mmCIF file of C-alpha atoms and ligand atoms in Angstrom:
data_model
loop_
_atom_site.group_PDB
_atom_site.id
_atom_site.type_symbol
_atom_site.label_atom_id
_atom_site.label_comp_id
_atom_site.label_asym_id
_atom_site.label_seq_id
_atom_site.Cartn_x
_atom_site.Cartn_y
_atom_site.Cartn_z
ATOM 1 C CA MET H 1 9.718 -3.376 -24.869
ATOM 2 C CA CYS H 2 6.744 -4.816 -23.509
ATOM 3 C CA ASN H 3 3.578 -6.016 -25.535
ATOM 4 C CA VAL H 4 0.720 -7.770 -24.058
ATOM 5 C CA GLU H 5 -2.295 -7.881 -25.052
ATOM 6 C CA ASP H 6 -4.681 -7.719 -22.295
ATOM 7 C CA LYS H 7 -8.542 -8.920 -24.258
ATOM 8 C CA SER H 8 -10.218 -8.628 -21.291
ATOM 9 C CA ASN H 9 -11.163 -4.514 -22.594
ATOM 10 C CA ASN H 10 -9.205 -4.639 -25.156
ATOM 11 C CA LEU H 11 -6.685 -2.799 -24.211
ATOM 12 C CA THR H 12 -2.587 -3.173 -25.810
ATOM 13 C CA PHE H 13 0.094 -2.126 -23.882
ATOM 14 C CA ASN H 14 3.309 -2.431 -25.800
ATOM 15 C CA GLY H 15 5.324 0.055 -23.888
ATOM 16 C CA ARG H 16 4.153 2.658 -21.553
ATOM 17 C CA ARG H 17 4.417 4.683 -25.047
ATOM 18 C CA GLY H 18 2.744 2.118 -27.225
ATOM 19 C CA PHE H 19 0.230 2.093 -24.764
ATOM 20 C CA LEU H 20 -0.912 6.017 -24.609
ATOM 21 C CA LYS H 21 0.046 5.809 -28.157
ATOM 22 C CA THR H 22 -2.739 3.141 -29.314
ATOM 23 C CA ALA H 23 -5.301 3.448 -26.919
ATOM 24 C CA GLY H 24 -4.932 6.638 -25.464
ATOM 25 C CA LEU H 25 -6.612 8.639 -22.100
ATOM 26 C CA ALA H 26 -10.093 8.258 -23.282
ATOM 27 C CA THR H 27 -9.753 4.745 -23.724
ATOM 28 C CA ILE H 28 -8.350 3.699 -21.343
ATOM 29 C CA GLY H 29 -11.183 5.880 -18.468
ATOM 30 C CA ALA H 30 -13.194 3.128 -20.663
ATOM 31 C CA ALA H 31 -11.837 0.361 -19.947
ATOM 32 C CA LEU H 32 -10.775 1.076 -15.907
ATOM 33 C CA SER H 33 -14.441 1.957 -16.560
ATOM 34 C CA SER H 34 -15.902 -1.180 -17.933
ATOM 35 C CA PRO H 35 -18.783 -2.945 -14.905
ATOM 36 C CA THR H 36 -16.996 -6.623 -15.255
ATOM 37 C CA LEU H 37 -13.533 -4.909 -13.710
ATOM 38 C CA ALA H 38 -15.505 -3.013 -11.309
ATOM 39 C CA ALA H 39 -18.357 -6.023 -10.593
ATOM 40 C CA TYR H 40 -16.586 -9.602 -10.733
ATOM 41 C CA SER H 41 -15.389 -10.266 -6.634
ATOM 42 C CA PRO H 42 -13.705 -13.700 -7.038
ATOM 43 C CA LYS H 43 -12.763 -13.657 -3.234
ATOM 44 C CA PRO H 44 -16.908 -12.660 -0.942
ATOM 45 C CA GLU H 45 -15.483 -13.490 2.071
ATOM 46 C CA ASN H 46 -13.344 -10.066 1.407
ATOM 47 C CA VAL H 47 -16.438 -7.399 0.402
ATOM 48 C CA ILE H 48 -16.209 -6.306 3.621
ATOM 49 C CA SER H 49 -16.361 -2.632 5.114
ATOM 50 C CA ALA H 50 -13.524 -0.576 6.381
ATOM 51 C CA ASN H 51 -14.194 -1.523 9.783
ATOM 52 C CA ALA H 52 -14.125 -5.490 9.393
ATOM 53 C CA ALA H 53 -11.079 -5.469 6.859
ATOM 54 C CA LEU H 54 -9.060 -3.525 10.214
ATOM 55 C CA ASP H 55 -10.179 -6.540 12.559
ATOM 56 C CA ARG H 56 -8.887 -9.104 9.738
ATOM 57 C CA LEU H 57 -5.487 -7.208 9.249
ATOM 58 C CA MET H 58 -5.120 -7.782 12.999
ATOM 59 C CA GLU H 59 -6.273 -10.432 13.497
ATOM 60 C CA GLY H 60 -3.928 -11.537 10.847
ATOM 61 C CA ASN H 61 -1.075 -9.586 12.162
ATOM 62 C CA MET H 62 -1.940 -11.327 15.536
ATOM 63 C CA ARG H 63 -1.944 -15.234 13.666
ATOM 64 C CA TYR H 64 1.801 -14.299 12.126
ATOM 65 C CA VAL H 65 3.470 -13.096 15.540
ATOM 66 C CA LYS H 66 2.178 -15.999 17.233
ATOM 67 C CA GLY H 67 4.111 -18.413 14.361
ATOM 68 C CA ASP H 68 0.066 -19.116 13.201
ATOM 69 C CA SER H 69 0.398 -18.399 10.341
ATOM 70 C CA THR H 70 -1.884 -20.358 7.286
ATOM 71 C CA LEU H 71 -0.538 -23.136 5.105
ATOM 72 C CA HIS H 72 -1.589 -21.783 1.913
ATOM 73 C CA ASN H 73 -2.341 -24.394 -1.407
ATOM 74 C CA PHE H 74 -0.475 -21.628 -3.712
ATOM 75 C CA ASN H 75 -2.052 -23.924 -6.879
ATOM 76 C CA ALA H 76 -5.347 -23.476 -5.872
ATOM 77 C CA GLU H 77 -4.890 -19.634 -4.758
ATOM 78 C CA ARG H 78 -3.580 -18.570 -8.881
ATOM 79 C CA GLU H 79 -5.945 -20.870 -10.517
ATOM 80 C CA ALA H 80 -9.462 -18.308 -8.343
ATOM 81 C CA LEU H 81 -7.983 -15.013 -9.547
ATOM 82 C CA VAL H 82 -7.374 -15.207 -12.646
ATOM 83 C CA GLY H 83 -10.112 -14.094 -13.551
ATOM 84 C CA GLY H 84 -10.115 -9.576 -11.617
ATOM 85 C CA GLN H 85 -9.028 -9.477 -8.062
ATOM 86 C CA ASN H 86 -11.137 -7.594 -4.910
ATOM 87 C CA PRO H 87 -8.145 -7.099 -2.232
ATOM 88 C CA TYR H 88 -10.014 -6.328 0.897
ATOM 89 C CA ALA H 89 -7.322 -3.871 1.903
ATOM 90 C CA CYS H 90 -4.368 -2.031 0.144
ATOM 91 C CA ILE H 91 -1.249 -1.428 2.161
ATOM 92 C CA LEU H 92 1.364 1.321 1.537
ATOM 93 C CA SER H 93 4.222 -0.045 2.443
ATOM 94 C CA CYS H 94 7.769 0.618 2.633
ATOM 95 C CA SER H 95 9.851 -1.631 0.625
ATOM 96 C CA ASP H 96 12.034 -2.629 3.248
ATOM 97 C CA SER H 97 12.863 -6.453 2.507
ATOM 98 C CA ARG H 98 11.942 -7.244 6.511
ATOM 99 C CA ILE H 99 8.646 -6.302 5.700
ATOM 100 C CA THR H 100 5.899 -8.337 3.063
ATOM 101 C CA PRO H 101 2.735 -7.125 4.198
ATOM 102 C CA GLU H 102 1.499 -10.780 3.170
ATOM 103 C CA TYR H 103 3.316 -12.385 5.255
ATOM 104 C CA ALA H 104 2.505 -9.738 8.095
ATOM 105 C CA PHE H 105 -1.213 -9.525 7.939
ATOM 106 C CA ASP H 106 -0.519 -13.821 6.965
ATOM 107 C CA SER H 107 -2.853 -12.955 4.053
ATOM 108 C CA ALA H 108 -3.210 -14.577 0.794
ATOM 109 C CA ARG H 109 -2.963 -13.536 -3.103
ATOM 110 C CA GLY H 110 -5.630 -11.829 -3.994
ATOM 111 C CA ASP H 111 -6.419 -10.648 -0.413
ATOM 112 C CA LEU H 112 -3.703 -6.933 0.193
ATOM 113 C CA PHE H 113 -3.746 -4.864 -3.126
ATOM 114 C CA VAL H 114 -0.002 -3.160 -2.035
ATOM 115 C CA VAL H 115 1.743 -0.215 -2.726
ATOM 116 C CA ARG H 116 5.370 -0.150 -1.399
ATOM 117 C CA VAL H 117 7.779 2.800 -2.603
ATOM 118 C CA ALA H 118 11.372 3.080 0.416
ATOM 119 C CA GLY H 119 9.696 5.539 3.230
ATOM 120 C CA ASN H 120 6.318 4.158 2.480
ATOM 121 C CA PHE H 121 5.281 8.287 1.473
ATOM 122 C CA VAL H 122 2.337 9.063 -1.083
ATOM 123 C CA SER H 123 4.039 9.795 -4.494
ATOM 124 C CA MET H 124 1.500 10.469 -7.393
ATOM 125 C CA ASN H 125 2.057 6.834 -8.943
ATOM 126 C CA GLY H 126 0.925 4.870 -5.556
ATOM 127 C CA LEU H 127 -1.574 7.872 -4.732
ATOM 128 C CA ALA H 128 -2.474 6.673 -7.783
ATOM 129 C CA SER H 129 -2.227 2.966 -7.872
ATOM 130 C CA LEU H 130 -4.599 3.378 -4.000
ATOM 131 C CA GLU H 131 -7.213 4.927 -6.474
ATOM 132 C CA TYR H 132 -7.691 2.659 -8.852
ATOM 133 C CA ALA H 133 -8.609 -0.571 -5.793
ATOM 134 C CA VAL H 134 -10.771 1.714 -4.368
ATOM 135 C CA LYS H 135 -12.890 2.845 -6.995
ATOM 136 C CA TYR H 136 -12.460 -0.259 -9.797
ATOM 137 C CA LEU H 137 -10.992 -3.364 -7.396
ATOM 138 C CA GLY H 138 -13.819 -2.713 -3.816
ATOM 139 C CA THR H 139 -11.276 -1.952 -1.519
ATOM 140 C CA ARG H 140 -12.469 -0.208 2.449
ATOM 141 C CA LEU H 141 -8.991 -0.027 4.364
ATOM 142 C CA LEU H 142 -6.154 1.873 3.545
ATOM 143 C CA MET H 143 -3.214 1.375 5.641
ATOM 144 C CA VAL H 144 0.089 3.133 5.928
ATOM 145 C CA LEU H 145 2.952 0.328 7.893
ATOM 146 C CA GLY H 146 6.289 2.197 8.592
ATOM 147 C CA HIS H 147 8.403 -0.002 10.185
ATOM 148 C CA GLN H 148 10.698 -0.636 13.469
ATOM 149 C CA GLY H 149 14.897 0.759 11.668
ATOM 150 C CA CYS H 150 13.935 2.524 8.532
ATOM 151 C CA GLY H 151 16.565 2.698 6.584
ATOM 152 C CA ALA H 152 14.910 5.329 4.646
ATOM 153 C CA ILE H 153 14.258 7.646 7.290
ATOM 154 C CA SER H 154 17.398 6.670 8.928
ATOM 155 C CA GLY H 155 18.977 8.298 5.758
ATOM 156 C CA ALA H 156 17.014 11.357 5.982
ATOM 157 C CA ILE H 157 17.787 12.394 9.253
ATOM 158 C CA SER H 158 22.049 11.397 8.411
ATOM 159 C CA ALA H 159 21.024 13.548 5.618
ATOM 160 C CA ILE H 160 19.922 16.737 6.991
ATOM 161 C CA ARG H 161 21.966 16.657 10.326
ATOM 162 C CA GLU H 162 24.729 15.927 8.646
ATOM 163 C CA GLY H 163 24.448 17.335 5.245
ATOM 164 C CA THR H 164 25.139 14.398 3.772
ATOM 165 C CA VAL H 165 24.921 14.891 0.133
ATOM 166 C CA LEU H 166 24.101 11.211 -2.023
ATOM 167 C CA PRO H 167 24.235 9.784 -5.274
ATOM 168 C CA GLY H 168 21.910 9.718 -7.673
ATOM 169 C CA ARG H 169 17.921 9.900 -7.161
ATOM 170 C CA LEU H 170 18.302 9.246 -3.800
ATOM 171 C CA PRO H 171 18.586 13.292 -2.934
ATOM 172 C CA GLU H 172 14.087 13.022 -4.143
ATOM 173 C CA LEU H 173 13.720 10.212 -1.734
ATOM 174 C CA ILE H 174 15.018 12.122 1.316
ATOM 175 C CA GLU H 175 12.506 15.436 0.570
ATOM 176 C CA SER H 176 10.129 13.330 0.743
ATOM 177 C CA ILE H 177 10.852 12.199 3.985
ATOM 178 C CA ALA H 178 12.216 15.395 5.121
ATOM 179 C CA PRO H 179 8.953 16.863 6.318
ATOM 180 C CA SER H 180 8.563 13.765 8.779
ATOM 181 C CA VAL H 181 12.392 14.406 10.289
ATOM 182 C CA GLY H 182 11.528 17.850 10.771
ATOM 183 C CA LEU H 183 8.478 17.622 12.874
ATOM 184 C CA ALA H 184 10.038 14.750 14.688
ATOM 185 C CA ILE H 185 13.004 16.933 15.222
ATOM 186 C CA ASN H 186 12.774 18.599 19.339
ATOM 187 C CA GLN H 187 11.246 16.167 19.674
ATOM 188 C CA PRO H 188 11.779 13.711 23.468
ATOM 189 C CA GLY H 189 12.789 9.836 22.869
ATOM 190 C CA ASP H 190 14.547 8.350 19.739
ATOM 191 C CA LEU H 191 15.113 10.532 17.278
ATOM 192 C CA LEU H 192 14.833 7.370 14.480
ATOM 193 C CA GLU H 193 10.896 6.006 16.240
ATOM 194 C CA ASN H 194 9.490 9.461 16.334
ATOM 195 C CA ALA H 195 10.300 10.305 12.708
ATOM 196 C CA VAL H 196 8.801 6.591 11.824
ATOM 197 C CA ARG H 197 6.550 7.087 13.423
ATOM 198 C CA GLU H 198 5.230 11.268 12.833
ATOM 199 C CA ASN H 199 5.737 10.295 8.346
ATOM 200 C CA VAL H 200 3.096 7.594 8.660
ATOM 201 C CA ARG H 201 0.724 10.143 10.224
ATOM 202 C CA LEU H 202 1.790 12.221 7.158
ATOM 203 C CA ASN H 203 1.529 10.429 4.456
ATOM 204 C CA VAL H 204 -2.284 8.941 6.631
ATOM 205 C CA ALA H 205 -3.202 12.545 6.536
ATOM 206 C CA ALA H 206 -2.272 13.011 3.154
ATOM 207 C CA LEU H 207 -4.161 10.366 1.541
ATOM 208 C CA ARG H 208 -6.885 11.198 4.114
ATOM 209 C CA ALA H 209 -6.897 14.530 2.105
ATOM 210 C CA ALA H 210 -6.659 13.499 -1.676
ATOM 211 C CA SER H 211 -8.870 14.650 -3.505
ATOM 212 C CA PRO H 212 -11.171 13.577 -5.867
ATOM 213 C CA ILE H 213 -11.913 10.264 -5.472
ATOM 214 C CA LEU H 214 -9.992 9.250 -1.382
ATOM 215 C CA SER H 215 -11.838 12.742 0.355
ATOM 216 C CA GLU H 216 -14.800 12.048 -0.595
ATOM 217 C CA MET H 217 -14.907 8.731 0.978
ATOM 218 C CA VAL H 218 -13.518 9.472 3.328
ATOM 219 C CA ALA H 219 -15.846 12.554 4.752
ATOM 220 C CA THR H 220 -18.869 9.886 3.472
ATOM 221 C CA GLU H 221 -17.994 6.784 5.837
ATOM 222 C CA GLU H 222 -16.635 4.692 2.738
ATOM 223 C CA LEU H 223 -13.490 3.971 3.404
ATOM 224 C CA ARG H 224 -11.328 4.055 5.829
ATOM 225 C CA VAL H 225 -7.124 5.245 6.277
ATOM 226 C CA VAL H 226 -4.903 4.002 9.141
ATOM 227 C CA GLY H 227 -1.780 4.264 9.449
ATOM 228 C CA GLY H 228 0.594 1.351 11.826
ATOM 229 C CA VAL H 229 4.550 0.300 12.838
ATOM 230 C CA TYR H 230 5.561 -2.660 12.108
ATOM 231 C CA ASN H 231 8.715 -4.123 14.889
ATOM 232 C CA LEU H 232 11.298 -6.130 13.529
ATOM 233 C CA GLU H 233 11.969 -7.559 16.391
ATOM 234 C CA SER H 234 8.293 -8.853 17.425
ATOM 235 C CA GLY H 235 6.228 -8.650 14.167
ATOM 236 C CA GLN H 236 3.670 -6.359 15.877
ATOM 237 C CA VAL H 237 1.875 -3.691 13.518
ATOM 238 C CA ASP H 238 0.750 -0.992 16.706
ATOM 239 C CA LEU H 239 -2.215 1.190 15.124
ATOM 240 C CA LEU H 240 -1.731 4.418 15.294
ATOM 241 C CA GLY H 241 -4.242 6.639 16.975
HETATM 242 ZN ZN1 LIG M 1 12.163 1.142 5.512
#
């Protein structure tokens, strides 16, 4: 059982059930909308537009590809972020251990708000996490990041083509990825590569349409949602149109 007292917003967390019981949803909402929480920007350089954030991500990726990544003073970075965070971009990435968005975009602590799930698709809790970053941390760019050779998508292809039945909760994961395989299955070229791209496109569209928070901010151009595919060999991220 986890027992954490957060003095900054007067919430007491005693595991999931305890949290709900103690605080109640109204209290949680009040805490999340606290002006202190929303306004705190420990990294002024991260208060940037979506377009500037995308430029910064891609410049970081270029440094990473060239092997010219920034050296970090982790002690100083930790201290600067004790009081809060204002990441400049959100990444919805696959859980695959070969990706690591913080490295791929040559970023520091406090720069990227990362949601990871095998197959990088939008789940309800993942969406809520992204909404939190956009609404309360001021992040203005979301990127769905797929990758070459994705095992989750490869598994979905096998399940659909060969009727493979996977154990545990894996069929639920496959179900979430299946629509992208369906879109790619009759396309010319490599099925896995095509399904990876379709999966990114589908989830970019899902985030752009997610109401009320994200869709409204996309409509007013305060927020951008983009898609990218990470190349395992070069480390390069190619943006999808
Ligand atoms: Zn993957």
